[in-house]
Each structure stands twice: as structure tokens, then as C-alpha cells.
Short mmCIF file of C-alpha atoms in Angstrom, two decimals:
data_model
loop_
_atom_site.label_atom_id
_atom_site.label_comp_id
_atom_site.label_asym_id
_atom_site.label_seq_id
_atom_site.Cartn_x
_atom_site.Cartn_y
_atom_site.Cartn_z
CA MET A 1 -18.91 -2.29 -18.22
CA GLY A 2 -18.38 1.56 -17.63
CA ILE A 3 -18.71 3.73 -15.11
CA VAL A 4 -20.82 4.37 -11.75
CA ALA A 5 -21.13 7.36 -9.14
CA GLY A 6 -21.00 6.66 -5.38
CA LEU A 7 -22.39 9.77 -3.71
CA ASP A 8 -21.93 9.98 0.67
CA SER A 9 -23.90 12.49 2.37
CA SER A 10 -22.06 13.04 5.51
CA PRO A 11 -23.27 15.52 8.27
CA ASP A 12 -20.93 18.37 6.62
CA PHE A 13 -20.42 17.66 2.99
CA THR A 14 -21.91 16.04 0.09
CA ARG A 15 -18.78 14.05 -1.63
CA ILE A 16 -18.90 11.98 -5.49
CA VAL A 17 -16.26 9.55 -6.82
CA VAL A 18 -16.76 8.25 -10.28
CA CYS A 19 -15.75 4.90 -10.35
CA ASP A 20 -14.86 2.35 -13.03
CA THR A 21 -17.28 -0.55 -12.72
CA ASP A 22 -14.50 -3.70 -13.22
CA THR A 23 -11.96 -2.13 -10.84
CA GLY A 24 -13.05 0.34 -8.78
CA ALA A 25 -10.30 3.09 -9.71
CA VAL A 26 -11.83 6.60 -8.92
CA LEU A 27 -11.78 8.25 -12.22
CA ARG A 28 -13.05 12.03 -10.85
CA GLN A 29 -14.41 13.34 -7.97
CA GLY A 30 -16.48 16.36 -6.52
CA TYR A 31 -17.23 17.81 -3.28
CA ALA A 32 -19.21 20.44 -1.55
CA PRO A 33 -20.50 21.52 1.82
CA HIS A 34 -23.80 22.06 2.93
CA PRO A 35 -25.18 25.06 3.49
CA VAL A 36 -23.30 27.03 6.50
CA GLU A 37 -27.12 27.75 7.19
CA SER A 38 -29.87 24.91 5.84
CA PRO A 39 -32.40 26.85 4.30
CA GLY A 40 -34.55 26.17 7.48
CA GLY A 41 -32.21 27.73 9.69
CA GLY A 42 -32.79 26.54 13.26
CA ARG A 43 -31.06 24.57 15.25
CA PRO A 44 -27.86 22.57 14.70
CA SER A 45 -29.44 19.40 14.95
CA ASP A 46 -32.22 20.51 13.13
CA ILE A 47 -31.73 20.81 9.39
CA ASP A 48 -33.97 21.43 6.23
CA PRO A 49 -33.24 18.26 4.05
CA GLN A 50 -33.09 21.14 0.87
CA ALA A 51 -29.54 21.55 1.90
CA TRP A 52 -28.32 18.05 1.37
CA LEU A 53 -29.43 18.55 -2.04
CA LEU A 54 -27.99 21.99 -2.62
CA SER A 55 -24.41 20.78 -1.89
CA LEU A 56 -25.47 17.60 -3.95
CA GLY A 57 -26.15 19.68 -6.74
CA GLU A 58 -22.96 21.73 -6.34
CA ALA A 59 -20.70 18.69 -5.92
CA ALA A 60 -22.11 17.25 -9.16
CA GLY A 61 -21.31 20.39 -11.26
CA GLY A 62 -19.15 20.34 -14.29
CA GLY A 63 -20.40 17.52 -15.86
CA LEU A 64 -18.99 15.00 -13.08
CA LEU A 65 -21.86 12.66 -13.71
CA GLU A 66 -21.40 12.72 -17.79
CA GLY A 67 -21.97 9.14 -18.84
CA VAL A 68 -22.53 7.90 -15.19
CA GLN A 69 -24.73 4.48 -15.74
CA ALA A 70 -25.43 3.98 -11.88
CA ILE A 71 -25.40 5.47 -8.64
CA GLY A 72 -25.73 4.63 -4.84
CA VAL A 73 -26.39 6.73 -2.13
CA SER A 74 -24.39 7.23 1.61
CA ALA A 75 -25.67 9.03 3.87
CA GLN A 76 -24.87 10.17 7.61
CA GLN A 77 -26.80 7.69 10.27
CA ASN A 78 -29.56 9.02 12.20
CA ALA A 79 -31.34 11.39 10.77
CA LEU A 80 -34.57 11.23 11.06
CA ILE A 81 -37.18 13.30 8.44
CA PRO A 82 -40.94 13.34 9.46
CA LEU A 83 -42.96 13.44 6.62
CA ASP A 84 -46.69 14.07 5.94
CA ALA A 85 -49.12 12.55 4.17
CA GLN A 86 -48.55 14.46 1.22
CA GLY A 87 -44.54 13.57 1.28
CA ASN A 88 -43.91 16.97 2.58
CA THR A 89 -41.81 17.76 5.72
CA VAL A 90 -43.53 17.80 8.89
CA ARG A 91 -40.55 19.89 10.24
CA PRO A 92 -36.53 20.09 9.82
CA ALA A 93 -34.78 16.38 9.73
CA LEU A 94 -33.59 15.55 13.20
CA VAL A 95 -30.25 15.19 12.94
CA GLY A 96 -27.23 13.47 15.06
CA GLY A 97 -26.83 12.58 18.84
CA ASP A 98 -29.29 15.15 19.75
CA LYS A 99 -28.69 15.90 23.62
CA ARG A 100 -32.63 16.81 23.76
CA ALA A 101 -33.59 13.01 23.14
CA GLN A 102 -31.55 11.66 26.64
CA VAL A 103 -34.35 11.58 28.74
CA ALA A 104 -36.62 10.54 25.72
CA ALA A 105 -34.11 7.45 25.79
CA ALA A 106 -34.45 6.48 29.00
CA ASP A 107 -38.43 6.73 28.54
CA LEU A 108 -38.60 4.18 26.25
CA ILE A 109 -36.23 1.71 27.69
CA ASP A 110 -38.97 1.43 30.78
CA ALA A 111 -41.86 1.50 27.98
CA LEU A 112 -40.75 -1.59 27.05
CA GLY A 113 -39.66 -3.25 29.85
CA GLY A 114 -36.12 -2.58 30.12
CA ARG A 115 -32.52 -3.56 28.50
CA GLU A 116 -32.90 -6.76 27.98
CA ALA A 117 -36.10 -6.23 26.14
CA TRP A 118 -34.97 -3.82 23.67
CA ALA A 119 -32.30 -6.24 23.25
CA ARG A 120 -34.30 -9.09 22.10
CA ALA A 121 -36.77 -7.24 20.22
CA VAL A 122 -34.23 -5.03 17.52
CA GLY A 123 -30.49 -5.78 18.67
CA SER A 124 -30.17 -2.82 20.40
CA VAL A 125 -30.69 -0.63 23.27
CA PRO A 126 -32.45 3.07 22.66
CA GLN A 127 -29.81 5.92 22.68
CA ALA A 128 -30.55 9.73 22.14
CA ALA A 129 -29.13 9.46 18.78
CA GLN A 130 -31.40 6.86 17.50
CA PRO A 131 -34.72 7.51 15.32
CA VAL A 132 -36.82 5.64 17.50
CA THR A 133 -35.75 7.77 20.45
CA LYS A 134 -35.95 10.84 18.24
CA LEU A 135 -39.51 9.96 17.63
CA ARG A 136 -40.51 9.46 21.34
CA TRP A 137 -38.71 13.01 21.94
CA LEU A 138 -41.20 14.43 19.11
CA ALA A 139 -44.68 12.92 20.25
CA ARG A 140 -43.53 14.86 23.86
CA SER A 141 -42.12 17.96 22.66
CA GLU A 142 -43.85 18.57 19.62
CA PRO A 143 -46.95 16.76 19.71
CA GLU A 144 -48.70 18.63 16.74
CA ASN A 145 -45.62 17.74 14.52
CA ALA A 146 -46.09 14.11 15.45
CA LEU A 147 -49.81 13.79 14.88
CA ARG A 148 -48.91 15.11 11.36
CA THR A 149 -46.50 12.80 10.86
CA ALA A 150 -47.56 9.64 8.50
CA LEU A 151 -44.35 8.39 6.90
CA LEU A 152 -40.73 7.87 8.42
CA LEU A 153 -37.68 8.62 5.92
CA GLN A 154 -33.70 8.26 6.63
CA ALA A 155 -31.33 10.58 5.16
CA HIS A 156 -30.39 8.11 2.33
CA ASP A 157 -33.67 6.86 2.09
CA TRP A 158 -34.96 10.34 1.67
CA LEU A 159 -32.34 11.16 -1.23
CA VAL A 160 -32.92 8.40 -2.63
CA TRP A 161 -36.18 8.84 -3.16
CA GLN A 162 -35.48 12.78 -4.36
CA LEU A 163 -33.14 11.51 -7.06
CA LEU A 164 -36.45 9.19 -8.38
CA GLY A 165 -38.58 12.31 -8.66
CA ARG A 166 -40.72 11.16 -5.26
CA PRO A 167 -42.51 8.15 -6.76
CA VAL A 168 -45.12 6.28 -4.79
CA ARG A 169 -42.60 3.31 -4.32
CA ARG A 170 -40.03 4.43 -1.46
CA THR A 171 -37.15 2.17 -0.21
CA THR A 172 -34.69 1.52 2.24
CA ASP A 173 -32.02 -1.11 2.80
CA ARG A 174 -31.17 -3.41 5.92
CA GLY A 175 -28.25 -1.36 6.41
CA GLY A 176 -30.08 1.53 6.98
CA ALA A 177 -32.74 -0.02 8.87
CA SER A 178 -30.76 -1.69 11.49
CA GLY A 179 -30.03 1.71 13.34
CA THR A 180 -33.63 2.71 13.58
CA GLY A 181 -34.25 1.25 16.38
CA TYR A 182 -37.65 -0.10 15.04
CA TRP A 183 -36.22 -2.62 12.66
CA SER A 184 -34.97 -6.29 13.93
CA ALA A 185 -31.64 -7.33 12.32
CA ALA A 186 -32.58 -10.63 13.52
CA SER A 187 -35.96 -11.20 11.52
CA GLY A 188 -35.16 -8.41 8.91
CA ALA A 189 -38.49 -7.08 9.96
CA TRP A 190 -39.85 -3.78 10.87
CA ARG A 191 -41.01 -3.42 14.91
CA PRO A 192 -44.14 -1.03 13.86
CA ASP A 193 -45.32 -1.37 17.50
CA LEU A 194 -42.37 -0.17 18.44
CA ILE A 195 -43.18 3.21 15.86
CA GLU A 196 -46.29 3.55 17.74
CA LEU A 197 -44.57 3.01 21.37
CA ALA A 198 -42.74 5.86 20.40
CA LEU A 199 -44.53 8.01 17.95
CA GLY A 200 -47.93 7.31 19.67
CA HIS A 201 -49.31 5.70 16.19
CA GLN A 202 -48.57 4.10 13.25
CA ALA A 203 -46.58 5.77 10.28
CA VAL A 204 -45.82 4.34 6.85
CA LEU A 205 -42.07 2.74 6.78
CA PRO A 206 -40.31 2.03 3.31
CA GLU A 207 -39.99 -0.89 1.69
CA VAL A 208 -36.50 -2.85 2.62
CA ILE A 209 -34.86 -4.13 -0.38
CA GLY A 210 -31.90 -6.32 -1.02
CA PRO A 211 -28.15 -5.30 -1.92
CA ALA A 212 -28.31 -5.92 -4.73
CA ASP A 213 -31.48 -4.75 -5.93
CA ALA A 214 -32.20 -1.52 -7.54
CA ALA A 215 -34.67 1.28 -6.02
CA GLY A 216 -35.61 2.69 -9.46
CA THR A 217 -34.34 4.46 -12.58
CA THR A 218 -34.74 7.65 -13.34
CA PRO A 219 -36.70 9.29 -16.61
CA GLU A 220 -33.13 9.64 -18.14
CA GLY A 221 -32.36 5.96 -17.50
CA LEU A 222 -30.14 6.16 -14.57
CA LEU A 223 -30.24 3.57 -12.05
CA ILE A 224 -30.12 3.94 -8.41
CA SER A 225 -29.18 1.40 -6.31
CA ALA A 226 -30.81 0.80 -2.68
CA GLY A 227 -28.20 2.99 -0.41
CA THR A 228 -26.75 2.64 2.65
CA GLY A 229 -26.12 4.11 5.85
CA GLU A 230 -21.97 5.88 6.24
CA THR A 231 -20.82 2.92 8.42
CA MET A 232 -22.07 0.14 5.93
CA ALA A 233 -21.38 1.94 2.92
CA ALA A 234 -17.81 2.56 4.60
CA ALA A 235 -17.66 -1.34 5.86
CA PHE A 236 -18.48 -2.10 2.23
CA GLY A 237 -15.99 0.07 0.27
CA LEU A 238 -12.91 -1.22 2.64
CA GLY A 239 -13.95 -4.51 1.64
CA ILE A 240 -14.07 -6.25 5.01
CA GLY A 241 -15.48 -9.41 4.98
CA LEU A 242 -15.65 -12.11 7.41
CA GLY A 243 -12.56 -12.49 9.71
CA ASP A 244 -11.91 -8.65 10.02
CA ALA A 245 -13.32 -6.31 12.03
CA VAL A 246 -12.85 -1.96 11.94
CA VAL A 247 -11.72 0.07 15.22
CA SER A 248 -11.98 3.22 14.44
CA LEU A 249 -10.32 6.26 16.37
CA GLY A 250 -12.29 9.47 16.68
CA ALA A 251 -12.97 11.55 20.13
CA SER A 252 -15.24 8.23 21.02
CA GLY A 253 -14.24 4.78 19.87
CA SER A 254 -16.07 2.12 18.03
CA VAL A 255 -15.33 -1.50 16.81
CA MET A 256 -17.19 -3.11 14.36
CA ALA A 257 -16.76 -6.70 12.64
CA VAL A 258 -18.65 -8.87 9.98
CA HIS A 259 -20.80 -11.53 11.28
CA PRO A 260 -22.96 -14.15 9.70
CA GLU A 261 -26.15 -13.98 12.89
CA ALA A 262 -27.60 -11.17 14.24
CA LEU A 263 -26.21 -11.05 18.05
CA THR A 264 -28.64 -10.05 20.68
CA ASP A 265 -26.67 -8.75 23.81
CA GLN A 266 -28.79 -7.98 27.15
CA SER A 267 -26.13 -5.65 28.78
CA GLY A 268 -27.00 -2.97 25.51
CA MET A 269 -23.05 -3.02 24.73
CA ILE A 270 -23.22 -4.57 21.18
CA THR A 271 -25.49 -2.86 18.66
CA SER A 272 -26.50 -5.27 15.87
CA LEU A 273 -26.34 -3.54 12.73
CA ALA A 274 -26.72 -5.00 9.50
CA ASP A 275 -24.64 -4.34 6.70
CA ALA A 276 -24.71 -3.87 3.13
CA THR A 277 -23.90 -7.26 1.61
CA GLY A 278 -26.37 -9.67 3.95
CA LEU A 279 -24.12 -10.17 6.68
CA HIS A 280 -24.51 -8.68 10.09
CA LEU A 281 -21.82 -6.12 11.42
CA PRO A 282 -22.23 -5.91 15.31
CA VAL A 283 -20.83 -2.65 16.79
CA VAL A 284 -19.64 -2.00 20.43
CA THR A 285 -18.57 1.69 21.26
CA THR A 286 -16.36 3.31 24.04
CA LEU A 287 -16.97 6.95 24.67
CA ASN A 288 -13.31 7.71 25.22
CA ALA A 289 -10.88 7.10 22.43
CA VAL A 290 -8.65 10.25 21.00
CA ARG A 291 -10.06 12.45 23.53
CA ALA A 292 -7.83 10.84 26.07
CA LEU A 293 -4.68 11.74 23.65
CA ARG A 294 -5.78 15.26 24.18
CA GLY A 295 -6.10 15.17 27.32
CA THR A 296 -3.11 14.06 28.15
CA ALA A 297 -1.23 16.26 25.47
CA GLU A 298 -3.02 19.07 26.99
CA LEU A 299 -2.08 17.87 30.70
CA LEU A 300 1.78 17.46 29.43
CA GLY A 301 1.62 21.32 27.58
CA LEU A 302 2.03 19.48 24.12
CA PRO A 303 0.74 21.29 21.24
CA ASP A 304 -0.92 17.85 19.29
CA LEU A 305 -0.96 14.41 19.14
CA GLU A 306 2.12 13.83 17.00
CA GLY A 307 4.07 15.51 19.57
CA LEU A 308 2.23 13.30 22.31
CA SER A 309 3.22 10.30 20.24
CA GLU A 310 6.67 11.46 19.37
CA LEU A 311 7.27 11.78 23.63
CA ALA A 312 5.15 8.16 24.24
CA MET A 313 8.00 6.82 21.96
CA LYS A 314 10.65 7.52 24.34
CA SER A 315 9.09 5.39 26.72
CA THR A 316 8.90 1.18 26.70
CA PRO A 317 5.70 -0.95 26.45
CA GLY A 318 3.78 -1.11 29.83
CA SER A 319 4.79 2.54 30.50
CA HIS A 320 7.14 1.63 33.47
CA GLY A 321 3.83 0.22 35.22
CA LEU A 322 1.68 3.53 34.70
CA VAL A 323 -2.01 2.31 33.82
CA LEU A 324 -4.33 4.46 32.04
CA LEU A 325 -8.40 3.73 32.30
CA PRO A 326 -9.07 6.38 30.00
CA TYR A 327 -12.91 6.82 31.51
CA LEU A 328 -12.55 10.59 31.33
CA GLU A 329 -16.83 11.18 29.84
CA GLY A 330 -17.90 7.87 32.02
CA GLU A 331 -17.92 4.81 29.67
CA ARG A 332 -19.89 2.84 27.62
CA THR A 333 -18.05 0.11 27.32
CA PRO A 334 -17.89 -1.55 29.97
CA ASN A 335 -21.33 0.37 31.18
CA LEU A 336 -19.90 2.83 33.74
CA PRO A 337 -21.65 6.05 33.16
CA HIS A 338 -20.83 8.24 36.02
CA THR A 339 -17.08 6.91 36.65
CA ALA A 340 -13.80 8.87 35.86
CA GLY A 341 -10.76 7.94 34.79
CA THR A 342 -7.91 6.42 36.86
CA LEU A 343 -4.23 6.77 36.52
CA ALA A 344 -2.57 3.61 38.93
CA GLY A 345 1.13 2.29 39.21
CA LEU A 346 2.98 5.91 40.00
CA ARG A 347 6.22 5.37 41.28
CA ARG A 348 8.48 7.69 41.56
CA GLU A 349 10.15 6.06 38.66
CA SER A 350 7.29 5.85 36.51
CA MET A 351 6.62 9.90 37.03
CA ARG A 352 7.95 10.82 33.88
CA PRO A 353 6.21 12.48 30.87
CA GLU A 354 6.96 9.86 28.14
CA HIS A 355 5.65 7.14 30.95
CA LEU A 356 1.98 8.64 30.64
CA ALA A 357 2.23 9.85 27.33
CA ARG A 358 2.42 5.88 26.28
CA ALA A 359 -0.09 5.06 29.02
CA ALA A 360 -2.57 7.51 27.26
CA PHE A 361 -2.07 5.15 24.18
CA GLU A 362 -1.92 2.13 25.85
CA GLY A 363 -5.02 2.92 27.59
CA MET A 364 -6.84 4.16 24.66
CA LEU A 365 -5.95 0.39 22.89
CA CYS A 366 -6.75 -1.67 25.91
CA SER A 367 -9.82 -0.16 26.13
CA LEU A 368 -10.50 -0.69 22.90
CA ALA A 369 -9.28 -4.44 22.65
CA ASP A 370 -11.91 -4.64 25.45
CA ALA A 371 -14.86 -3.72 23.19
CA LEU A 372 -13.11 -5.97 20.65
CA ASP A 373 -13.17 -8.87 23.05
CA VAL A 374 -16.68 -8.14 23.84
CA LEU A 375 -17.36 -9.19 19.96
CA ARG A 376 -14.75 -12.42 20.33
CA GLY A 377 -17.20 -13.62 23.94
CA ARG A 378 -20.10 -13.57 20.82
CA GLY A 379 -18.12 -16.27 18.80
CA VAL A 380 -17.30 -13.28 16.22
CA GLU A 381 -13.90 -14.08 14.76
CA VAL A 382 -11.28 -11.27 14.44
CA ARG A 383 -8.08 -12.31 12.17
CA ARG A 384 -7.38 -8.92 10.72
CA VAL A 385 -8.33 -5.09 12.47
CA PHE A 386 -8.82 -2.38 10.06
CA LEU A 387 -7.43 0.84 11.68
CA LEU A 388 -9.27 3.87 10.75
CA GLY A 389 -8.98 7.78 11.68
CA PRO A 390 -5.93 10.18 11.72
CA ALA A 391 -4.66 8.85 14.79
CA ALA A 392 -4.26 5.17 13.05
CA GLU A 393 -0.87 7.03 11.48
CA LEU A 394 0.39 7.97 14.86
CA PRO A 395 3.88 5.71 15.36
CA ALA A 396 2.97 5.23 18.98
CA VAL A 397 -0.80 3.80 17.94
CA GLN A 398 0.79 1.36 15.25
CA ALA A 399 4.33 0.69 17.59
CA ALA A 400 1.28 -0.96 20.43
CA ALA A 401 -1.74 -1.72 17.97
CA PRO A 402 -0.55 -4.92 16.86
CA SER A 403 0.35 -6.77 20.03
CA LEU A 404 -2.25 -5.44 22.28
CA PHE A 405 -5.21 -6.42 19.68
CA GLY A 406 -3.50 -9.44 19.12
CA ALA A 407 -3.99 -9.71 15.35
CA GLN A 408 -2.21 -8.22 12.13
CA VAL A 409 -3.44 -4.44 11.84
CA VAL A 410 -3.85 -2.96 8.59
CA VAL A 411 -4.15 1.06 8.39
CA PRO A 412 -6.05 1.74 4.85
CA GLN A 413 -4.91 5.31 2.98
CA PRO A 414 -7.15 7.93 3.76
CA ALA A 415 -9.96 7.61 0.95
CA ASP A 416 -13.38 8.31 0.98
CA TYR A 417 -14.70 4.91 1.59
CA ALA A 418 -18.10 5.47 2.15
CA ALA A 419 -18.60 7.13 -1.39
CA ILE A 420 -16.88 4.09 -2.69
CA GLY A 421 -18.72 1.67 -0.94
CA ALA A 422 -21.59 3.51 -2.07
CA ALA A 423 -20.73 2.91 -5.52
CA ARG A 424 -19.45 -0.25 -5.49
CA GLN A 425 -23.22 -0.86 -4.29
CA ALA A 426 -24.10 0.76 -7.75
CA ALA A 427 -21.72 -1.29 -9.55
CA TRP A 428 -23.28 -4.52 -8.17
CA ALA A 429 -27.31 -3.50 -8.57
CA LEU A 430 -26.09 -2.43 -12.53
CA GLY A 431 -24.33 -5.77 -12.81
CA VAL A 432 -27.42 -7.68 -11.55
CA SER A 433 -29.74 -5.62 -13.95
CA GLN A 434 -27.65 -6.25 -17.02
CA GLY A 435 -27.50 -10.27 -16.14
CA SER A 436 -23.50 -9.81 -15.48
CA LEU A 437 -23.15 -10.23 -11.71
CA ASP A 438 -24.77 -12.25 -9.67
CA PRO A 439 -26.91 -11.01 -6.75
CA ARG A 440 -25.20 -12.93 -3.71
CA THR A 441 -21.70 -11.95 -4.91
CA PRO A 442 -20.68 -8.05 -4.84
CA PRO A 443 -18.26 -6.95 -7.42
CA ALA A 444 -14.01 -7.70 -6.50
CA TRP A 445 -13.47 -4.44 -6.37
CA GLN A 446 -9.42 -3.88 -5.63
CA GLY A 447 -8.38 -3.93 -2.09
CA ALA A 448 -7.95 -0.34 -0.48
CA ALA A 449 -3.90 0.61 -0.26
CA ALA A 450 -2.65 0.22 2.91
CA GLN A 451 0.30 -0.21 5.09
CA VAL A 452 0.09 -3.84 6.88
CA LEU A 453 1.43 -4.52 10.73
CA GLU A 454 2.18 -7.76 12.36
CA PRO A 455 2.39 -8.96 16.15
CA GLY A 456 5.46 -10.26 15.47
CA ASP A 457 7.53 -10.81 18.15
CA ASP A 458 5.72 -8.05 20.47
CA LEU A 459 2.77 -10.35 20.70
CA ALA A 460 4.02 -11.67 24.04
CA VAL A 461 5.25 -8.00 25.35
CA GLY A 462 1.59 -6.73 24.49
CA GLN A 463 -0.39 -9.55 25.54
CA ALA A 464 1.71 -8.52 29.42
CA VAL A 465 0.92 -4.87 28.77
CA ARG A 466 -3.04 -5.87 28.37
CA GLN A 467 -3.16 -7.94 31.20
CA GLN A 468 -1.78 -4.86 33.07
CA PHE A 469 -4.81 -2.90 31.78
CA VAL A 470 -7.00 -5.52 32.61
CA SER A 471 -5.67 -6.45 36.58
CA VAL A 472 -6.59 -2.55 37.24
CA ARG A 473 -9.88 -2.33 35.55
CA GLU A 474 -10.78 -5.38 37.22
CA GLN A 475 -9.42 -4.11 40.81
CA THR A 476 -11.18 -0.45 40.32
CA HIS A 477 -14.44 -1.51 38.54
CA PRO A 478 -14.22 -5.51 39.62
CA GLY A 479 -17.19 -7.05 37.02
CA ALA A 480 -17.57 -4.10 34.74
CA PHE A 481 -17.64 -6.80 31.57
CA GLN A 482 -19.90 -8.81 33.51
CA ALA A 483 -23.40 -9.18 31.73
#
């Protein structure tokens, strides 16, 4: 069939991969950081989107896109670009987890009647990062800019629109729309009433097109697919499907799984996103993952996580009775925003550095297993767990994760999965346009190269360690997981 490209515009850089449409093999790639200071200047959470175009142009230099027939676009989520009636930016894009919007999130929750009302409406409860919350912040803090705002786009919508030459038709996909806070994953429709609640007036929203649809074709004949958010693109690039979950180990953690239905969760622990294939992607996040490991390494005077892992491997499962509840920044799953971490089970024989190191790894993984159980408790099937992030390579993580999660663990080799997912989407849209692919079935690309770890004989021991963690959690925070 030919070659396609996937473009991932992350918060810091643009990555482009060029792939074979049949196999998904990466043939060549380009990279460029966003300009250190965006053309518009301003705060770190205010970015002139022209910066994304500048790095895109640099990453695509040297004839990288020569011969490419279609492009897919993945981009950072939660970046809101308010445009005026002429399609010009009203102000720099609002990006990331903007702390300025925390009060606005609380305001919105109250304005609609509480967390449960939001969960029923759109499958998520407003957080500072979400576009709907940024709209409320804009209306309260910059009322003149809010009044000028006539059109709302997110990062991947805006980039697709620019690549197509700013046509009258503006599009997005289900995945990107599902993170806004004003689109319902359950009904598949925008909620203009929530735009009005947040912004104070209506605004034009892009058309939500299907996973295999094309957003358009450039004058040069280059097909541009629907595009999607980074999370959905990475899941698509990994090739996860029903029965698969993804656990991401960053400073905070997240657990997501593919599910055929949208999940409504009145507690707000589940955020009901849509994936890039037409299914759903419920997500549960924890505030504490690798930050608990880093804190423990600092406490023990260790220079890095590799040293902490090596020390932890000198202990045994259960850490001689030590249990760490790693709620160092408060916690979201369970909802304990004002709590602190807890170290339980201190005895003379357990007060050794290697046992504390092991307890940090077990505490982090048990907390993420709690998040997995939130999804399992709602009928989400989890047969395999894909483990992502640099910490997934640590021996102490790999030794404990399969038995604590109670599932096969897959550790993919590091790769640009969001860009690969965007390219796979481009190949799908291209194949559908040529009549060679079914709009209901994405191209079958080679899966990610990965290590596969089985619980094996360690399953019973791991589940005992897990029960030890649950007992301490229930004793310290009784009923924390009761809705």
C-alpha cells in the first residue's frame, strides 16, 4: 500500500514516525523540541500554539515525509485553544494541569449539583487540567477573552485544521472529545449546556468523526486522518484490546483498560474516556507512583531508583511485615486528598534498609492494584497488564508486579507508541478511502516487542502480600473504597 506518517505533538516536542502501511515497521523518524520560549511568551501553562507548528516543521525537515500518503496526528491532551469568530487565537493555549483552575473545578462541581451529577453527564468529574474547567477559569479571570471566544479546539484538532489549510470544516475524534468534560462517552454527543455553564455562553465545537474517517485531504493530495489524544494514540500504537490494561508508572500512576461500554462512576474514581477504535477506555489514576520510590531512595541516601531496586531485591516478598501506604501527596484512588503516607508493621527485625526499599515497591504496586480492582469491580476484564514508564524496567518492579496484579505482565520495549498509533490511524483511514480496509477493523500491525512476565508459582505469595496491604489500608482508612 505504501507509507504513512504519525505525528505526536507532546508537551515538550514533536516526534514523527514514517511507517510501512502493511506491517507498521518504522522506516524513518524525525524529532524536534518545541521552542524553549513560545512565540507568544507568557506563563508555562500559556503556550502560543504556533510553537507546535514550528517544531513540526523542523521535525519533518530533510524530506522526511517524501512519499507519505497519509498523516495521523496525536497531541497532548487537555490543551485548550480558544479562537475568535475569525479562527484566530483569543489568547495563548491553556495547557497541562493548570493549578490556576483548581478553584474553578470546585465551582463547576457545585454548579451542576455534585460529583455524581458530573459522572452521569459526561463520565468524569471536573479536574483542574480539563478543558471544561479551563473555560470556567477563563470566564472568571479573563472575562473579555471569554466573551471573544467563539470556537473551541484542542491541540490535535488545531494541528489537523492547520495541516488542512484552516478549512471551514473543523473536526475531532471521540478520544479527544471524551477528555474535555463537555462530551459524553455514553451518549457520544457534545453537551453544549456544560459549555454555557463554564464559559457563560455557547461556542462552536468541532465535528466528531469516526475512528477510520479522514478529516480531509491537503491540496497536495495528502490524506489527514481524524487524529486523537496521546493516551488513545499510545494505546492504539501498543495494540491493546479487550482484556488488556495499561499501567503507567510516572510520578503519579494511571490504570486504563479497553471496555465495550462507557462506565459511569459516582465516586469520580473512574474517568470514562473513549479510545481510538470505537470502544471505551476507562481510566483510574493515583497521585503517588514513582514519587514514592524517589522519596524512599532519598530517605535511604540512595542516588537513583536502580540502587533502590537492587536493595529491595535483598529483601523478600512481604518486606518482613513492613507495609507502606504510599499516599505522600494525599491520594485520589482512594479519594483521600488530605491524608499522608503510612508505614506500618515496624518491628526490630523489619527495621532494615532493604525491607523499607521492598515495601516502597510493594506499596506502589499494591496501590495500582487497588486502581485495577476499581475497574475489575465494574466488570472490566483484565487478562494482561502492559506496564509502561522507565520504572517498569526495574528488577524489583518486574519481580513483584505479576503476582501483585494477578495477571500476565507485558513490558514493551521503549518506543514512540503515540506516534506509531497516529500512523496506524492514518493507515486505517487511507485503507478505508482506497476500499482495502473495513472501517470497523483497524490494520493488523506487528505488536510491540516486549518482555512477558507470568505470575507462575509466585501468585499465592503475591496475593498474600496484597492482602497484607489491604488490611493495613482498611485499618488506617476504613471504608475508603466504598462509594
